[in-house]
Amino acid sequence: MDRIPILRMGETLLVTIQVDMQDQTALTLQDDLAGQIAKTGASGVMIDISALEIVDSFVGRMLTSISGIARILSATTVVVGMQPAVAITLVELGLSLEGVRTALNVERGMELLQRAREESSLGH
Amino acid sequence: MDRIPILRMGETLLVTIQVDMQDQTALTLQDDLAGQIAKTGASGVMIDISALEIVDSFVGRMLTSISGIARILSATTVVVGMQPAVAITLVELGLSLEGVRTALNVERGMELLQRAREESSLGH
């Protein structure tokens, strides 16, 4: 697979990660997302990782990196669908996913992004 | 990969197909979707195939099959993001995707599902 598709839903870009990420796939995803945020003016990025049973430090760094890139481009990133075992592993690895927001599922993630939009429009 | 994740967004179940489907993956997806439709009462299924550069007769049959299963369970299926080359190939292969609705992208697909819901609630 060359690239992970990015779906546009209103002001949100949705990505579902289904495979173990290789370096090149992750870099391509970062580039694509940055390009899509700039092109569409999206205010939110949602990354679903419910298919991942293992998140290693590489994927952890990628999520942090995407979140940072999106923030500079004025978009909020939320990671959804994290399996409980993955959360446990992340803590054991000492990966805090700093700056990355999380939500239980897509619907809660959408609510979080909606609130972020409202706060942003209020000038907070 | 064991299974393709199914994301719930309101009354719609969203699936993005990113890899060439193997027989078992396709069967698992059909089972999972049927189970999720029954469990959630979803009225719509959206399948994004924008990542697919090739759709062979196996995938074509799978899309038709999922659509048929969903219909029996009172849900409408829409396939979105088909690349132009894929559409050409399907026609050349003589695969008409009978009974499968399509839309250009996720947003148009959502509109289509919304209209299907309204028609359904009017008793058509």
mmCIF file with all atom_site columns, N, CA and C in Angstrom, chain B residues 58-124:
data_model
loop_
_atom_site.group_PDB
_atom_site.id
_atom_site.type_symbol
_atom_site.label_atom_id
_atom_site.label_alt_id
_atom_site.label_comp_id
_atom_site.label_asym_id
_atom_site.label_entity_id
_atom_site.label_seq_id
_atom_site.pdbx_PDB_ins_code
_atom_site.Cartn_x
_atom_site.Cartn_y
_atom_site.Cartn_z
_atom_site.occupancy
_atom_site.B_iso_or_equiv
_atom_site.pdbx_formal_charge
_atom_site.auth_seq_id
_atom_site.auth_comp_id
_atom_site.auth_asym_id
_atom_site.auth_atom_id
_atom_site.pdbx_PDB_model_num
ATOM 1   N N  . PHE B 1 58  ? -13.608 -10.271 -7.620  1.00 0.00 ? 58  PHE B N  1
ATOM 2   C CA . PHE B 1 58  ? -13.823 -10.696 -6.237  1.00 0.00 ? 58  PHE B CA 1
ATOM 3   C C  . PHE B 1 58  ? -14.319 -9.539  -5.369  1.00 0.00 ? 58  PHE B C  1
ATOM 4   N N  . VAL B 1 59  ? -13.634 -8.401  -5.474  1.00 0.00 ? 59  VAL B N  1
ATOM 5   C CA . VAL B 1 59  ? -14.047 -7.234  -4.680  1.00 0.00 ? 59  VAL B CA 1
ATOM 6   C C  . VAL B 1 59  ? -15.413 -6.735  -5.160  1.00 0.00 ? 59  VAL B C  1
ATOM 7   N N  . GLY B 1 60  ? -15.621 -6.764  -6.477  1.00 0.00 ? 60  GLY B N  1
ATOM 8   C CA . GLY B 1 60  ? -16.916 -6.351  -7.019  1.00 0.00 ? 60  GLY B CA 1
ATOM 9   C C  . GLY B 1 60  ? -18.054 -7.179  -6.429  1.00 0.00 ? 60  GLY B C  1
ATOM 10  N N  . ARG B 1 61  ? -17.847 -8.507  -6.388  1.00 0.00 ? 61  ARG B N  1
ATOM 11  C CA . ARG B 1 61  ? -18.879 -9.379  -5.810  1.00 0.00 ? 61  ARG B CA 1
ATOM 12  C C  . ARG B 1 61  ? -19.066 -9.098  -4.327  1.00 0.00 ? 61  ARG B C  1
ATOM 13  N N  . MET B 1 62  ? -17.955 -8.813  -3.637  1.00 0.00 ? 62  MET B N  1
ATOM 14  C CA . MET B 1 62  ? -18.048 -8.529  -2.206  1.00 0.00 ? 62  MET B CA 1
ATOM 15  C C  . MET B 1 62  ? -18.904 -7.287  -1.953  1.00 0.00 ? 62  MET B C  1
ATOM 16  N N  . LEU B 1 63  ? -18.697 -6.243  -2.767  1.00 0.00 ? 63  LEU B N  1
ATOM 17  C CA . LEU B 1 63  ? -19.482 -5.014  -2.586  1.00 0.00 ? 63  LEU B CA 1
ATOM 18  C C  . LEU B 1 63  ? -20.962 -5.289  -2.836  1.00 0.00 ? 63  LEU B C  1
ATOM 19  N N  . THR B 1 64  ? -21.241 -6.062  -3.876  1.00 0.00 ? 64  THR B N  1
ATOM 20  C CA . THR B 1 64  ? -22.637 -6.417  -4.170  1.00 0.00 ? 64  THR B CA 1
ATOM 21  C C  . THR B 1 64  ? -23.227 -7.225  -3.020  1.00 0.00 ? 64  THR B C  1
ATOM 22  N N  . SER B 1 65  ? -22.433 -8.142  -2.504  1.00 0.00 ? 65  SER B N  1
ATOM 23  C CA . SER B 1 65  ? -22.904 -9.006  -1.429  1.00 0.00 ? 65  SER B CA 1
ATOM 24  C C  . SER B 1 65  ? -23.197 -8.224  -0.150  1.00 0.00 ? 65  SER B C  1
ATOM 25  N N  . ILE B 1 66  ? -22.262 -7.344  0.228   1.00 0.00 ? 66  ILE B N  1
ATOM 26  C CA . ILE B 1 66  ? -22.464 -6.528  1.431   1.00 0.00 ? 66  ILE B CA 1
ATOM 27  C C  . ILE B 1 66  ? -23.725 -5.686  1.281   1.00 0.00 ? 66  ILE B C  1
ATOM 28  N N  . SER B 1 67  ? -23.891 -5.117  0.086   1.00 0.00 ? 67  SER B N  1
ATOM 29  C CA . SER B 1 67  ? -25.056 -4.287  -0.171  1.00 0.00 ? 67  SER B CA 1
ATOM 30  C C  . SER B 1 67  ? -26.345 -5.081  0.003   1.00 0.00 ? 67  SER B C  1
ATOM 31  N N  . GLY B 1 68  ? -26.330 -6.312  -0.489  1.00 0.00 ? 68  GLY B N  1
ATOM 32  C CA . GLY B 1 68  ? -27.514 -7.166  -0.365  1.00 0.00 ? 68  GLY B CA 1
ATOM 33  C C  . GLY B 1 68  ? -27.817 -7.534  1.074   1.00 0.00 ? 68  GLY B C  1
ATOM 34  N N  . ILE B 1 69  ? -26.769 -7.886  1.825   1.00 0.00 ? 69  ILE B N  1
ATOM 35  C CA . ILE B 1 69  ? -26.949 -8.232  3.238   1.00 0.00 ? 69  ILE B CA 1
ATOM 36  C C  . ILE B 1 69  ? -27.514 -7.036  3.999   1.00 0.00 ? 69  ILE B C  1
ATOM 37  N N  . ALA B 1 70  ? -26.919 -5.854  3.744   1.00 0.00 ? 70  ALA B N  1
ATOM 38  C CA . ALA B 1 70  ? -27.366 -4.648  4.447   1.00 0.00 ? 70  ALA B CA 1
ATOM 39  C C  . ALA B 1 70  ? -28.832 -4.360  4.131   1.00 0.00 ? 70  ALA B C  1
ATOM 40  N N  . ARG B 1 71  ? -29.210 -4.558  2.856   1.00 0.00 ? 71  ARG B N  1
ATOM 41  C CA . ARG B 1 71  ? -30.580 -4.243  2.454   1.00 0.00 ? 71  ARG B CA 1
ATOM 42  C C  . ARG B 1 71  ? -31.582 -5.103  3.234   1.00 0.00 ? 71  ARG B C  1
ATOM 43  N N  . ILE B 1 72  ? -31.244 -6.383  3.375   1.00 0.00 ? 72  ILE B N  1
ATOM 44  C CA . ILE B 1 72  ? -32.125 -7.285  4.121   1.00 0.00 ? 72  ILE B CA 1
ATOM 45  C C  . ILE B 1 72  ? -32.260 -6.826  5.570   1.00 0.00 ? 72  ILE B C  1
ATOM 46  N N  . LEU B 1 73  ? -31.172 -6.224  6.067   1.00 0.00 ? 73  LEU B N  1
ATOM 47  C CA . LEU B 1 73  ? -31.186 -5.713  7.445   1.00 0.00 ? 73  LEU B CA 1
ATOM 48  C C  . LEU B 1 73  ? -31.655 -4.253  7.491   1.00 0.00 ? 73  LEU B C  1
ATOM 49  N N  . SER B 1 74  ? -32.309 -3.797  6.425   1.00 0.00 ? 74  SER B N  1
ATOM 50  C CA . SER B 1 74  ? -32.906 -2.454  6.364   1.00 0.00 ? 74  SER B CA 1
ATOM 51  C C  . SER B 1 74  ? -31.902 -1.320  6.346   1.00 0.00 ? 74  SER B C  1
ATOM 52  N N  . ALA B 1 75  ? -30.706 -1.571  5.815   1.00 0.00 ? 75  ALA B N  1
ATOM 53  C CA . ALA B 1 75  ? -29.718 -0.495  5.723   1.00 0.00 ? 75  ALA B CA 1
ATOM 54  C C  . ALA B 1 75  ? -29.341 -0.268  4.256   1.00 0.00 ? 75  ALA B C  1
ATOM 55  N N  . THR B 1 76  ? -29.071 1.005   3.929   1.00 0.00 ? 76  THR B N  1
ATOM 56  C CA . THR B 1 76  ? -28.650 1.364   2.577   1.00 0.00 ? 76  THR B CA 1
ATOM 57  C C  . THR B 1 76  ? -27.127 1.405   2.509   1.00 0.00 ? 76  THR B C  1
ATOM 58  N N  . THR B 1 77  ? -26.568 0.860   1.434   1.00 0.00 ? 77  THR B N  1
ATOM 59  C CA . THR B 1 77  ? -25.114 0.879   1.273   1.00 0.00 ? 77  THR B CA 1
ATOM 60  C C  . THR B 1 77  ? -24.730 1.827   0.152   1.00 0.00 ? 77  THR B C  1
ATOM 61  N N  . VAL B 1 78  ? -23.690 2.636   0.413   1.00 0.00 ? 78  VAL B N  1
ATOM 62  C CA . VAL B 1 78  ? -23.169 3.498   -0.643  1.00 0.00 ? 78  VAL B CA 1
ATOM 63  C C  . VAL B 1 78  ? -21.651 3.331   -0.691  1.00 0.00 ? 78  VAL B C  1
ATOM 64  N N  . VAL B 1 79  ? -21.151 3.148   -1.906  1.00 0.00 ? 79  VAL B N  1
ATOM 65  C CA . VAL B 1 79  ? -19.712 3.002   -2.125  1.00 0.00 ? 79  VAL B CA 1
ATOM 66  C C  . VAL B 1 79  ? -19.178 4.348   -2.599  1.00 0.00 ? 79  VAL B C  1
ATOM 67  N N  . VAL B 1 80  ? -18.167 4.884   -1.914  1.00 0.00 ? 80  VAL B N  1
ATOM 68  C CA . VAL B 1 80  ? -17.669 6.221   -2.255  1.00 0.00 ? 80  VAL B CA 1
ATOM 69  C C  . VAL B 1 80  ? -16.191 6.186   -2.618  1.00 0.00 ? 80  VAL B C  1
ATOM 70  N N  . GLY B 1 81  ? -15.761 7.204   -3.361  1.00 0.00 ? 81  GLY B N  1
ATOM 71  C CA . GLY B 1 81  ? -14.341 7.411   -3.647  1.00 0.00 ? 81  GLY B CA 1
ATOM 72  C C  . GLY B 1 81  ? -13.771 6.537   -4.746  1.00 0.00 ? 81  GLY B C  1
ATOM 73  N N  . MET B 1 82  ? -14.638 5.970   -5.577  1.00 0.00 ? 82  MET B N  1
ATOM 74  C CA . MET B 1 82  ? -14.104 5.104   -6.630  1.00 0.00 ? 82  MET B CA 1
ATOM 75  C C  . MET B 1 82  ? -13.273 5.910   -7.627  1.00 0.00 ? 82  MET B C  1
ATOM 76  N N  . GLN B 1 83  ? -12.063 5.430   -7.899  1.00 0.00 ? 83  GLN B N  1
ATOM 77  C CA . GLN B 1 83  ? -11.212 6.117   -8.860  1.00 0.00 ? 83  GLN B CA 1
ATOM 78  C C  . GLN B 1 83  ? -11.748 5.888   -10.273 1.00 0.00 ? 83  GLN B C  1
ATOM 79  N N  . PRO B 1 84  ? -11.607 6.893   -11.137 1.00 0.00 ? 84  PRO B N  1
ATOM 80  C CA . PRO B 1 84  ? -12.132 6.773   -12.504 1.00 0.00 ? 84  PRO B CA 1
ATOM 81  C C  . PRO B 1 84  ? -11.644 5.507   -13.204 1.00 0.00 ? 84  PRO B C  1
ATOM 82  N N  . ALA B 1 85  ? -10.349 5.182   -13.021 1.00 0.00 ? 85  ALA B N  1
ATOM 83  C CA . ALA B 1 85  ? -9.792  4.001   -13.695 1.00 0.00 ? 85  ALA B CA 1
ATOM 84  C C  . ALA B 1 85  ? -10.497 2.731   -13.216 1.00 0.00 ? 85  ALA B C  1
ATOM 85  N N  . VAL B 1 86  ? -10.899 2.731   -11.946 1.00 0.00 ? 86  VAL B N  1
ATOM 86  C CA . VAL B 1 86  ? -11.595 1.564   -11.398 1.00 0.00 ? 86  VAL B CA 1
ATOM 87  C C  . VAL B 1 86  ? -12.965 1.414   -12.053 1.00 0.00 ? 86  VAL B C  1
ATOM 88  N N  . ALA B 1 87  ? -13.651 2.537   -12.219 1.00 0.00 ? 87  ALA B N  1
ATOM 89  C CA . ALA B 1 87  ? -14.966 2.497   -12.870 1.00 0.00 ? 87  ALA B CA 1
ATOM 90  C C  . ALA B 1 87  ? -14.842 1.953   -14.288 1.00 0.00 ? 87  ALA B C  1
ATOM 91  N N  . ILE B 1 88  ? -13.806 2.403   -14.986 1.00 0.00 ? 88  ILE B N  1
ATOM 92  C CA . ILE B 1 88  ? -13.581 1.931   -16.358 1.00 0.00 ? 88  ILE B CA 1
ATOM 93  C C  . ILE B 1 88  ? -13.346 0.424   -16.373 1.00 0.00 ? 88  ILE B C  1
ATOM 94  N N  . THR B 1 89  ? -12.481 -0.017  -15.436 1.00 0.00 ? 89  THR B N  1
ATOM 95  C CA . THR B 1 89  ? -12.181 -1.452  -15.375 1.00 0.00 ? 89  THR B CA 1
ATOM 96  C C  . THR B 1 89  ? -13.429 -2.267  -15.089 1.00 0.00 ? 89  THR B C  1
ATOM 97  N N  . LEU B 1 90  ? -14.258 -1.781  -14.157 1.00 0.00 ? 90  LEU B N  1
ATOM 98  C CA . LEU B 1 90  ? -15.467 -2.523  -13.794 1.00 0.00 ? 90  LEU B CA 1
ATOM 99  C C  . LEU B 1 90  ? -16.370 -2.717  -15.007 1.00 0.00 ? 90  LEU B C  1
ATOM 100 N N  . VAL B 1 91  ? -16.524 -1.644  -15.776 1.00 0.00 ? 91  VAL B N  1
ATOM 101 C CA . VAL B 1 91  ? -17.377 -1.742  -16.957 1.00 0.00 ? 91  VAL B CA 1
ATOM 102 C C  . VAL B 1 91  ? -16.771 -2.711  -17.970 1.00 0.00 ? 91  VAL B C  1
ATOM 103 N N  . GLU B 1 92  ? -15.440 -2.611  -18.128 1.00 0.00 ? 92  GLU B N  1
ATOM 104 C CA . GLU B 1 92  ? -14.777 -3.512  -19.075 1.00 0.00 ? 92  GLU B CA 1
ATOM 105 C C  . GLU B 1 92  ? -14.916 -4.968  -18.653 1.00 0.00 ? 92  GLU B C  1
ATOM 106 N N  . LEU B 1 93  ? -14.922 -5.193  -17.332 1.00 0.00 ? 93  LEU B N  1
ATOM 107 C CA . LEU B 1 93  ? -15.068 -6.556  -16.813 1.00 0.00 ? 93  LEU B CA 1
ATOM 108 C C  . LEU B 1 93  ? -16.524 -7.022  -16.874 1.00 0.00 ? 93  LEU B C  1
ATOM 109 N N  . GLY B 1 94  ? -17.423 -6.096  -17.184 1.00 0.00 ? 94  GLY B N  1
ATOM 110 C CA . GLY B 1 94  ? -18.836 -6.452  -17.207 1.00 0.00 ? 94  GLY B CA 1
ATOM 111 C C  . GLY B 1 94  ? -19.447 -6.528  -15.818 1.00 0.00 ? 94  GLY B C  1
ATOM 112 N N  . LEU B 1 95  ? -18.786 -5.890  -14.846 1.00 0.00 ? 95  LEU B N  1
ATOM 113 C CA . LEU B 1 95  ? -19.329 -5.887  -13.473 1.00 0.00 ? 95  LEU B CA 1
ATOM 114 C C  . LEU B 1 95  ? -20.135 -4.616  -13.281 1.00 0.00 ? 95  LEU B C  1
ATOM 115 N N  . SER B 1 96  ? -21.419 -4.752  -13.082 1.00 0.00 ? 96  SER B N  1
ATOM 116 C CA . SER B 1 96  ? -22.255 -3.561  -13.009 1.00 0.00 ? 96  SER B CA 1
ATOM 117 C C  . SER B 1 96  ? -22.518 -3.114  -11.572 1.00 0.00 ? 96  SER B C  1
ATOM 118 N N  . LEU B 1 97  ? -22.028 -3.867  -10.592 1.00 0.00 ? 97  LEU B N  1
ATOM 119 C CA . LEU B 1 97  ? -22.304 -3.567  -9.172  1.00 0.00 ? 97  LEU B CA 1
ATOM 120 C C  . LEU B 1 97  ? -23.804 -3.370  -8.962  1.00 0.00 ? 97  LEU B C  1
ATOM 121 N N  . GLU B 1 98  ? -24.560 -4.313  -9.434  1.00 0.00 ? 98  GLU B N  1
ATOM 122 C CA . GLU B 1 98  ? -26.015 -4.189  -9.378  1.00 0.00 ? 98  GLU B CA 1
ATOM 123 C C  . GLU B 1 98  ? -26.505 -3.997  -7.935  1.00 0.00 ? 98  GLU B C  1
ATOM 124 N N  . GLY B 1 99  ? -27.343 -3.011  -7.746  1.00 0.00 ? 99  GLY B N  1
ATOM 125 C CA . GLY B 1 99  ? -27.905 -2.770  -6.417  1.00 0.00 ? 99  GLY B CA 1
ATOM 126 C C  . GLY B 1 99  ? -26.998 -1.978  -5.492  1.00 0.00 ? 99  GLY B C  1
ATOM 127 N N  . VAL B 1 100 ? -25.794 -1.649  -5.971  1.00 0.00 ? 100 VAL B N  1
ATOM 128 C CA . VAL B 1 100 ? -24.859 -0.882  -5.143  1.00 0.00 ? 100 VAL B CA 1
ATOM 129 C C  . VAL B 1 100 ? -24.940 0.591   -5.523  1.00 0.00 ? 100 VAL B C  1
ATOM 130 N N  . ARG B 1 101 ? -25.219 1.440   -4.551  1.00 0.00 ? 101 ARG B N  1
ATOM 131 C CA . ARG B 1 101 ? -25.234 2.868   -4.844  1.00 0.00 ? 101 ARG B CA 1
ATOM 132 C C  . ARG B 1 101 ? -23.829 3.423   -4.712  1.00 0.00 ? 101 ARG B C  1
ATOM 133 N N  . THR B 1 102 ? -23.518 4.441   -5.494  1.00 0.00 ? 102 THR B N  1
ATOM 134 C CA . THR B 1 102 ? -22.196 5.046   -5.414  1.00 0.00 ? 102 THR B CA 1
ATOM 135 C C  . THR B 1 102 ? -22.325 6.556   -5.284  1.00 0.00 ? 102 THR B C  1
ATOM 136 N N  . ALA B 1 103 ? -21.270 7.157   -4.721  1.00 0.00 ? 103 ALA B N  1
ATOM 137 C CA . ALA B 1 103 ? -21.196 8.611   -4.632  1.00 0.00 ? 103 ALA B CA 1
ATOM 138 C C  . ALA B 1 103 ? -19.740 9.010   -4.783  1.00 0.00 ? 103 ALA B C  1
ATOM 139 N N  . LEU B 1 104 ? -19.528 10.271  -5.202  1.00 0.00 ? 104 LEU B N  1
ATOM 140 C CA . LEU B 1 104 ? -18.173 10.712  -5.517  1.00 0.00 ? 104 LEU B CA 1
ATOM 141 C C  . LEU B 1 104 ? -17.264 10.691  -4.295  1.00 0.00 ? 104 LEU B C  1
ATOM 142 N N  . ASN B 1 105 ? -17.769 11.157  -3.170  1.00 0.00 ? 105 ASN B N  1
ATOM 143 C CA . ASN B 1 105 ? -16.928 11.226  -1.972  1.00 0.00 ? 105 ASN B CA 1
ATOM 144 C C  . ASN B 1 105 ? -17.795 11.050  -0.725  1.00 0.00 ? 105 ASN B C  1
ATOM 145 N N  . VAL B 1 106 ? -17.161 11.101  0.437   1.00 0.00 ? 106 VAL B N  1
ATOM 146 C CA . VAL B 1 106 ? -17.861 10.829  1.688   1.00 0.00 ? 106 VAL B CA 1
ATOM 147 C C  . VAL B 1 106 ? -19.028 11.786  1.899   1.00 0.00 ? 106 VAL B C  1
ATOM 148 N N  . GLU B 1 107 ? -18.802 13.065  1.606   1.00 0.00 ? 107 GLU B N  1
ATOM 149 C CA . GLU B 1 107 ? -19.858 14.044  1.878   1.00 0.00 ? 107 GLU B CA 1
ATOM 150 C C  . GLU B 1 107 ? -21.093 13.797  1.003   1.00 0.00 ? 107 GLU B C  1
ATOM 151 N N  . ARG B 1 108 ? -20.859 13.515  -0.277  1.00 0.00 ? 108 ARG B N  1
ATOM 152 C CA . ARG B 1 108 ? -22.009 13.220  -1.146  1.00 0.00 ? 108 ARG B CA 1
ATOM 153 C C  . ARG B 1 108 ? -22.677 11.912  -0.711  1.00 0.00 ? 108 ARG B C  1
ATOM 154 N N  . GLY B 1 109 ? -21.851 10.974  -0.260  1.00 0.00 ? 109 GLY B N  1
ATOM 155 C CA . GLY B 1 109 ? -22.401 9.708   0.227   1.00 0.00 ? 109 GLY B CA 1
ATOM 156 C C  . GLY B 1 109 ? -23.298 9.920   1.429   1.00 0.00 ? 109 GLY B C  1
ATOM 157 N N  . MET B 1 110 ? -22.869 10.810  2.327   1.00 0.00 ? 110 MET B N  1
ATOM 158 C CA . MET B 1 110 ? -23.671 11.119  3.517   1.00 0.00 ? 110 MET B CA 1
ATOM 159 C C  . MET B 1 110 ? -25.007 11.734  3.112   1.00 0.00 ? 110 MET B C  1
ATOM 160 N N  . GLU B 1 111 ? -24.975 12.614  2.107   1.00 0.00 ? 111 GLU B N  1
ATOM 161 C CA . GLU B 1 111 ? -26.212 13.228  1.616   1.00 0.00 ? 111 GLU B CA 1
ATOM 162 C C  . GLU B 1 111 ? -27.149 12.156  1.055   1.00 0.00 ? 111 GLU B C  1
ATOM 163 N N  . LEU B 1 112 ? -26.566 11.231  0.310   1.00 0.00 ? 112 LEU B N  1
ATOM 164 C CA . LEU B 1 112 ? -27.363 10.147  -0.280  1.00 0.00 ? 112 LEU B CA 1
ATOM 165 C C  . LEU B 1 112 ? -28.016 9.309   0.824   1.00 0.00 ? 112 LEU B C  1
ATOM 166 N N  . LEU B 1 113 ? -27.238 8.980   1.850   1.00 0.00 ? 113 LEU B N  1
ATOM 167 C CA . LEU B 1 113 ? -27.800 8.172   2.943   1.00 0.00 ? 113 LEU B CA 1
ATOM 168 C C  . LEU B 1 113 ? -28.877 8.941   3.686   1.00 0.00 ? 113 LEU B C  1
ATOM 169 N N  . GLN B 1 114 ? -28.666 10.247  3.837   1.00 0.00 ? 114 GLN B N  1
ATOM 170 C CA . GLN B 1 114 ? -29.662 11.073  4.520   1.00 0.00 ? 114 GLN B CA 1
ATOM 171 C C  . GLN B 1 114 ? -30.982 11.063  3.733   1.00 0.00 ? 114 GLN B C  1
ATOM 172 N N  . ARG B 1 115 ? -30.877 11.200  2.419   1.00 0.00 ? 115 ARG B N  1
ATOM 173 C CA . ARG B 1 115 ? -32.090 11.163  1.589   1.00 0.00 ? 115 ARG B CA 1
ATOM 174 C C  . ARG B 1 115 ? -32.774 9.798   1.687   1.00 0.00 ? 115 ARG B C  1
ATOM 175 N N  . ALA B 1 116 ? -31.956 8.746   1.700   1.00 0.00 ? 116 ALA B N  1
ATOM 176 C CA . ALA B 1 116 ? -32.528 7.389   1.801   1.00 0.00 ? 116 ALA B CA 1
ATOM 177 C C  . ALA B 1 116 ? -33.293 7.234   3.115   1.00 0.00 ? 116 ALA B C  1
ATOM 178 N N  . ARG B 1 117 ? -32.736 7.821   4.200   1.00 0.00 ? 117 ARG B N  1
ATOM 179 C CA . ARG B 1 117 ? -33.404 7.754   5.499   1.00 0.00 ? 117 ARG B CA 1
ATOM 180 C C  . ARG B 1 117 ? -34.739 8.486   5.458   1.00 0.00 ? 117 ARG B C  1
ATOM 181 N N  . GLU B 1 118 ? -34.734 9.671   4.821   1.00 0.00 ? 118 GLU B N  1
ATOM 182 C CA . GLU B 1 118 ? -35.962 10.468  4.771   1.00 0.00 ? 118 GLU B CA 1
ATOM 183 C C  . GLU B 1 118 ? -37.037 9.748   3.960   1.00 0.00 ? 118 GLU B C  1
ATOM 184 N N  . GLU B 1 119 ? -36.610 9.173   2.822   1.00 0.00 ? 119 GLU B N  1
ATOM 185 C CA . GLU B 1 119 ? -37.577 8.438   2.007   1.00 0.00 ? 119 GLU B CA 1
ATOM 186 C C  . GLU B 1 119 ? -38.137 7.253   2.778   1.00 0.00 ? 119 GLU B C  1
ATOM 187 N N  . SER B 1 120 ? -37.247 6.592   3.494   1.00 0.00 ? 120 SER B N  1
ATOM 188 C CA . SER B 1 120 ? -37.658 5.419   4.263   1.00 0.00 ? 120 SER B CA 1
ATOM 189 C C  . SER B 1 120 ? -38.662 5.804   5.355   1.00 0.00 ? 120 SER B C  1
ATOM 190 N N  . SER B 1 121 ? -38.427 6.965   5.995   1.00 0.00 ? 121 SER B N  1
ATOM 191 C CA . SER B 1 121 ? -39.317 7.364   7.079   1.00 0.00 ? 121 SER B CA 1
ATOM 192 C C  . SER B 1 121 ? -40.662 7.828   6.546   1.00 0.00 ? 121 SER B C  1
ATOM 193 N N  . LEU B 1 122 ? -40.706 8.146   5.245   1.00 0.00 ? 122 LEU B N  1
ATOM 194 C CA . LEU B 1 122 ? -41.977 8.514   4.627   1.00 0.00 ? 122 LEU B CA 1
ATOM 195 C C  . LEU B 1 122 ? -42.752 7.289   4.176   1.00 0.00 ? 122 LEU B C  1
ATOM 196 N N  . GLY B 1 123 ? -42.111 6.123   4.335   1.00 0.00 ? 123 GLY B N  1
ATOM 197 C CA . GLY B 1 123 ? -42.805 4.888   4.011   1.00 0.00 ? 123 GLY B CA 1
ATOM 198 C C  . GLY B 1 123 ? -42.695 4.460   2.567   1.00 0.00 ? 123 GLY B C  1
ATOM 199 N N  . HIS B 1 124 ? -41.781 5.099   1.812   1.00 0.00 ? 124 HIS B N  1
ATOM 200 C CA . HIS B 1 124 ? -41.582 4.660   0.429   1.00 0.00 ? 124 HIS B CA 1
ATOM 201 C C  . HIS B 1 124 ? -40.847 3.326   0.395   1.00 0.00 ? 124 HIS B C  1
#
